[in-house]
XYZ file of C-alpha atoms in Angstrom:
426
model
C 0.000 0.000 0.000
C 1.325 3.471 -0.857
C 1.748 6.150 1.739
C -1.264 8.296 2.525
C 0.395 11.667 2.992
C 3.610 12.842 1.364
C 5.228 15.912 2.883
C 7.879 18.328 1.627
C 9.427 20.377 4.452
C 11.708 23.339 3.834
C 14.009 22.676 6.773
C 14.963 19.867 9.125
C 13.399 21.068 12.373
C 10.222 21.992 10.516
C 10.069 18.474 9.176
C 10.154 16.915 12.643
C 7.661 19.520 13.849
C 5.222 18.366 11.155
C 5.965 14.686 11.700
C 5.356 15.133 15.420
C 1.819 16.397 14.862
C 1.042 13.572 12.448
C 2.252 11.013 14.995
C 0.161 12.615 17.736
C -2.863 12.194 15.467
C -2.156 8.491 14.999
C -0.013 8.178 11.871
C 3.242 6.217 11.816
C 5.758 8.580 10.273
C 9.194 8.271 8.716
C 11.244 11.393 8.065
C 13.807 11.233 5.273
C 16.818 13.515 5.094
C 16.775 14.923 1.552
C 15.352 13.104 -1.464
C 16.479 9.468 -1.624
C 18.720 8.656 -4.587
C 17.214 6.860 -7.598
C 16.552 3.212 -6.842
C 16.605 3.660 -3.071
C 14.184 1.405 -1.224
C 10.955 3.151 -0.302
C 9.743 3.024 3.314
C 6.872 0.567 3.645
C 6.118 0.676 7.361
C 4.732 4.216 7.489
C 1.473 6.027 6.894
C 3.183 9.313 6.077
C 6.625 10.254 4.826
C 8.197 13.660 5.419
C 11.137 14.646 3.225
C 13.304 17.221 4.983
C 15.010 19.694 2.684
C 17.291 22.611 3.401
C 15.452 24.967 1.081
C 14.092 27.782 3.239
C 16.822 30.329 2.567
C 18.539 29.057 -0.603
C 17.910 30.813 -3.942
C 14.305 30.356 -5.033
C 15.220 28.357 -8.131
C 17.186 25.893 -6.002
C 14.292 25.570 -3.549
C 11.882 24.873 -6.408
C 14.171 22.244 -7.914
C 14.646 20.400 -4.630
C 10.921 20.529 -3.855
C 9.973 19.144 -7.248
C 12.418 16.265 -6.801
C 10.837 15.508 -3.437
C 7.380 15.658 -4.992
C 8.373 13.219 -7.732
C 9.697 10.722 -5.192
C 6.607 10.979 -2.995
C 4.266 10.518 -5.943
C 6.212 7.476 -7.094
C 5.767 6.075 -3.576
C 2.003 6.466 -3.919
C 1.302 9.571 -1.826
C -2.387 10.432 -2.053
C -1.984 14.050 -0.912
C 1.005 16.412 -0.805
C 1.757 18.761 2.099
C 4.259 21.606 1.661
C 5.453 22.593 5.123
C 7.049 25.944 5.977
C 7.749 27.757 9.240
C 4.952 28.909 11.545
C 6.435 32.395 11.286
C 6.160 32.270 7.462
C 9.896 32.892 7.065
C 10.434 34.263 3.560
C 11.358 37.316 1.516
C 9.578 39.057 -1.383
C 11.531 36.741 -3.710
C 10.381 33.560 -1.955
C 10.682 30.824 -1.169
C 7.156 29.971 -0.040
C 5.376 31.436 -3.061
C 7.617 30.043 -5.828
C 7.662 26.549 -4.306
C 3.887 26.557 -3.825
C 3.275 27.541 -7.439
C 5.763 24.992 -8.766
C 4.072 22.217 -6.806
C 0.643 23.359 -7.989
C 1.789 23.307 -11.604
C 3.367 19.858 -11.244
C 0.199 18.477 -9.657
C -2.095 20.159 -12.162
C -4.166 21.871 -9.475
C -5.558 25.402 -9.670
C -6.087 26.032 -5.951
C -4.522 25.467 -2.555
C -4.626 26.860 0.957
C -1.906 28.408 3.092
C -1.845 28.770 6.867
C 1.163 28.830 9.191
C -1.120 28.750 12.244
C -0.026 26.543 15.148
C -1.986 27.673 18.239
C -0.209 25.194 20.548
C 2.940 27.261 19.964
C 1.248 30.642 19.987
C 1.032 31.078 16.190
C -2.422 32.217 15.119
C -3.840 33.842 11.991
C -6.683 36.350 12.328
C -8.066 38.384 9.405
C -5.066 37.209 7.442
C -2.566 38.599 9.951
C -0.058 36.362 11.726
C 0.348 36.678 15.487
C 3.200 35.299 17.575
C 1.755 35.011 21.048
C -0.076 38.258 21.731
C 1.808 40.407 19.208
C 1.790 40.728 15.465
C 4.593 38.960 13.606
C 6.151 42.338 12.818
C 6.481 43.133 16.534
C 8.003 39.752 17.429
C 11.637 38.702 17.471
C 11.236 37.611 13.845
C 11.547 41.206 12.672
C 15.270 40.876 13.552
C 15.860 37.501 11.867
C 19.285 37.686 10.173
C 18.152 36.007 6.925
C 14.381 36.459 6.670
C 13.295 39.498 8.710
C 9.496 39.520 8.903
C 8.191 43.089 9.041
C 4.730 42.626 7.461
C 2.179 40.519 9.384
C -0.402 40.579 6.557
C 0.038 37.150 4.976
C -2.168 37.951 1.987
C 0.255 40.759 1.202
C 3.400 38.759 1.986
C 2.392 35.781 -0.160
C 0.953 37.964 -2.903
C 4.365 39.565 -3.388
C 5.876 36.128 -4.051
C 3.328 34.643 -6.455
C 1.807 35.195 -9.878
C -1.546 33.802 -8.671
C -4.037 35.979 -6.817
C -4.155 35.360 -3.066
C -7.449 35.431 -1.199
C -8.585 34.995 2.412
C -10.743 32.440 4.237
C -11.439 34.418 7.371
C -12.308 33.355 10.901
C -16.072 33.785 10.456
C -15.971 31.029 7.831
C -13.364 28.759 9.426
C -15.217 28.946 12.742
C -18.377 27.430 11.232
C -17.694 24.059 9.609
C -15.856 22.313 6.792
C -18.764 22.861 4.386
C -18.514 26.629 4.892
C -14.789 26.512 4.155
C -15.371 24.527 0.964
C -18.040 27.024 -0.120
C -15.605 29.896 0.435
C -12.972 28.066 -1.609
C -15.475 27.795 -4.466
C -16.136 31.551 -4.209
C -12.443 32.398 -4.328
C -11.919 30.146 -7.329
C -14.711 31.947 -9.177
C -13.052 35.273 -8.295
C -9.782 34.092 -9.851
C -7.778 33.359 -6.710
C -5.384 30.425 -6.776
C -4.223 30.432 -3.139
C -6.083 31.317 0.054
C -4.657 32.330 3.399
C -6.820 30.609 6.032
C -7.413 32.079 9.469
C -6.995 29.769 12.470
C -6.949 30.769 16.118
C -7.546 27.357 17.693
C -6.937 23.674 17.125
C -10.651 23.299 16.371
C -10.174 25.686 13.445
C -7.351 23.495 12.129
C -9.487 20.363 12.458
C -12.254 22.012 10.418
C -9.727 23.147 7.817
C -8.276 19.653 7.667
C -11.674 18.165 6.927
C -12.354 20.848 4.312
C -9.213 20.095 2.279
C -9.810 16.357 2.125
C -8.926 15.240 -1.385
C -7.173 18.503 -2.294
C -4.002 17.492 -4.199
C -1.813 20.012 -2.371
C -2.025 21.766 0.977
C 0.543 24.237 2.296
C 0.926 25.138 5.946
C 3.054 25.202 9.015
C 2.829 22.063 11.088
C -0.505 22.934 12.707
C -2.757 21.762 9.877
C -1.301 18.282 10.339
C -3.553 17.707 13.348
C -6.604 17.903 11.078
C -5.527 15.615 8.240
C -5.007 12.049 9.605
C -8.705 11.711 10.459
C -9.452 11.988 6.739
C -7.994 8.472 6.420
C -9.568 7.177 9.629
C -6.539 7.566 11.921
C -7.032 8.333 15.606
C -4.468 9.241 18.315
C -2.443 6.219 19.458
C 0.580 5.878 21.744
C 1.814 3.009 19.575
C 2.513 5.397 16.698
C 5.242 7.091 18.793
C 7.136 4.034 20.061
C 10.946 4.123 19.876
C 13.683 1.712 21.030
C 15.146 2.346 24.528
C 17.924 4.966 24.704
C 21.503 4.631 25.952
C 24.890 6.350 25.818
C 26.016 9.872 26.727
C 23.927 13.031 26.363
C 24.733 16.346 24.673
C 23.091 19.511 23.352
C 24.160 21.474 20.272
C 22.636 24.918 19.736
C 23.207 27.151 16.732
C 19.944 29.083 16.795
C 19.861 32.847 17.387
C 16.174 32.946 18.348
C 14.934 34.516 21.575
C 13.515 31.180 22.780
C 16.809 29.341 22.314
C 18.726 32.172 23.968
C 16.522 31.640 27.026
C 17.161 27.888 26.919
C 20.921 28.393 26.789
C 20.799 30.870 29.648
C 18.701 28.491 31.754
C 21.181 25.660 31.133
C 24.046 27.948 32.165
C 22.145 29.174 35.216
C 21.900 25.623 36.564
C 25.688 25.301 36.475
C 25.859 22.530 33.880
C 28.915 22.364 31.605
C 28.780 24.406 28.410
C 31.214 25.420 25.671
C 30.720 28.591 23.603
C 31.612 28.405 19.903
C 32.849 31.834 18.785
C 32.615 32.282 14.997
C 35.294 34.978 15.072
C 37.743 32.493 16.563
C 36.742 29.924 13.947
C 37.264 32.498 11.192
C 40.726 33.237 12.613
C 41.687 29.608 12.028
C 41.629 28.408 15.628
C 40.746 24.762 16.302
C 37.506 25.523 18.135
C 35.911 22.140 17.394
C 38.986 20.364 18.797
C 38.797 22.446 21.970
C 35.088 21.672 22.267
C 35.657 17.930 22.039
C 38.501 18.058 24.561
C 36.095 19.912 26.851
C 33.517 17.152 26.327
C 35.740 14.192 27.096
C 36.081 14.991 30.772
C 32.421 15.860 31.269
C 30.119 13.639 29.177
C 29.999 10.819 31.724
C 28.487 13.167 34.331
C 25.498 14.305 32.291
C 24.495 16.497 29.350
C 27.027 18.971 27.980
C 26.010 22.011 25.902
C 27.855 23.381 22.862
C 26.390 26.656 21.675
C 26.782 29.621 19.375
C 23.697 31.499 20.453
C 23.786 35.242 21.022
C 21.497 38.272 21.321
C 20.582 40.070 18.061
C 23.126 42.855 18.660
C 25.990 40.390 19.031
C 24.849 38.482 15.947
C 24.827 41.673 13.895
C 28.362 42.490 15.058
C 29.633 39.118 13.856
C 27.741 39.423 10.578
C 29.206 42.869 9.958
C 32.710 41.477 10.302
C 32.233 38.169 8.477
C 29.087 38.546 6.380
C 25.789 36.893 7.281
C 26.204 33.839 5.052
C 29.835 33.207 6.007
C 29.131 33.565 9.730
C 26.255 31.094 9.527
C 28.219 28.553 7.516
C 31.197 28.742 9.884
C 28.977 28.001 12.867
C 27.137 25.176 11.087
C 30.339 23.471 9.946
C 31.936 23.758 13.370
C 28.931 22.447 15.269
C 28.571 19.607 12.763
C 32.195 18.588 13.398
C 31.518 18.725 17.122
C 28.479 16.475 16.658
C 30.564 13.940 14.733
C 33.147 13.899 17.503
C 30.530 13.551 20.210
C 28.983 10.527 18.539
C 32.427 8.946 18.211
C 32.800 9.507 21.959
C 29.602 7.641 22.775
C 26.852 10.266 22.661
C 23.610 8.491 21.762
C 21.121 11.108 22.991
C 21.454 14.433 21.191
C 19.403 17.629 21.273
C 20.003 20.002 18.325
C 18.556 23.543 18.294
C 18.155 25.522 15.074
C 17.002 24.549 11.604
C 20.231 25.248 9.738
C 22.294 23.644 12.497
C 20.061 20.567 12.470
C 20.534 20.152 8.749
C 24.302 20.372 9.052
C 24.395 17.899 11.955
C 22.254 15.157 10.439
C 24.189 15.319 7.190
C 27.523 15.178 8.992
C 26.348 12.112 10.927
C 25.230 10.324 7.750
C 21.621 10.078 8.938
C 19.217 9.338 6.092
C 15.963 8.771 7.977
C 14.244 9.225 11.330
C 11.492 7.334 13.111
C 9.330 9.881 14.925
C 8.640 9.309 18.622
C 6.994 11.067 21.584
C 6.496 14.803 21.819
C 8.747 16.821 24.132
C 7.071 20.193 23.601
C 4.538 21.268 20.965
C 6.220 20.782 17.601
C 9.290 18.950 18.905
C 9.516 15.130 19.161
C 12.257 12.695 20.038
C 13.337 10.638 17.036
C 15.420 7.515 16.474
C 18.031 7.286 13.722
C 20.212 4.415 12.579
C 23.851 5.501 12.537
C 26.054 4.212 9.708
C 27.728 1.775 12.109
C 24.409 0.257 13.176
C 23.877 1.945 16.566
C 20.723 3.883 17.342
C 20.936 7.615 18.012
C 18.050 9.301 19.797
C 17.927 12.839 18.460
C 15.608 15.803 18.571
C 15.792 18.627 16.031
C 14.294 21.737 17.612
C 13.189 24.834 15.763
C 14.888 27.839 17.309
C 11.568 29.429 18.239
C 10.130 26.398 20.073
C 10.287 25.071 23.615
C 10.255 26.477 27.143
C 13.289 27.747 29.085
C 14.094 24.305 30.532
C 13.797 22.487 27.209
C 17.328 21.076 27.108
C 17.150 19.191 30.394
C 13.420 18.497 30.159
C 14.063 16.624 26.896
C 16.241 13.994 28.550
C 13.842 13.607 31.463
C 11.007 12.871 29.048
C 13.112 10.335 27.147
C 13.767 8.500 30.401
C 10.087 8.561 31.302
C 8.455 7.785 27.945
C 10.915 5.516 26.142
C 13.193 3.763 28.652
């Protein structure tokens, strides 16, 4: 039997965020790292497959190409519906990549209409009258306005997406979404008649997402953050089940790698430091100067891993990040940090780390590639949008890993993650 839902995610943490919600709703999910090569065996023991790309901030043409390759693989595996997943803060620029990828997928699938909603109320992301809120503030007043690569200064998603697409963008507002799936479908018909090809959908609660999920049953393509995933599995008769999240028991040392510059991850790093646990700061200026920072980090780890989790971080306040970017350039600074943290991750695994928390989408992508991970089995949720996963290492051992979006999780996330793994999986 082919997979029910095939998902294309534009970064690694976003992929696990989506997979987590599908698992919570009862689907067994496999996450693949990039598009499998031609001839690679397709997963058979899964209801949904999520292909994690690193396409959020690459040139739009590259993002489109990677997404179309993922689509082709998922269709060949029998996916009945395609889900394009982007960040719940709609990270993008006027050039893309959300709009160009959406239109390319629509064209490839031969569909003239789709929906778009980054809403994820469990993590404080809601859409009202087409405007995106982060907690109680508009997106433009949140920390995302200072994002180093995709600063979000316009909360009006109809406007933001309209600037990226050739198709007209309409709105399914809260008065419609709050009624029922039939009302949503009727509004979709109206927008189609008016010439719209994409509709931003309001959602301020999980109930809204469930109604939206029912309304898009049978639609070839849906686009969203991870929130809409809670409303889709029921379309195939799935119901929440603990069995969908089962993982093998964990072992080995524990470590945390953080490359995110988000406000939430800054709080998590500070809380870890406040408790007096061991931590090593990765300074990109020292890396750029040619110093062996990764070697120092691993020497630091060797004497401390046996006693509990050790943190390796390059997480700073926006002002400090801008200072580094001014000296090195934004792209170079980010790549230096990613490469260094990936080398640290490789060394940690060689030293027996088998439970690893990774914070930041770009960092997560660099780490899983460096470790040779090609797929993840999705397990129990730690915080909304963030699950533990199990990966087979090239040598045959199992690595328990969580890939956390920079914006997600409470202040104690790093240590809470290991406590949950002990409680839910051991």
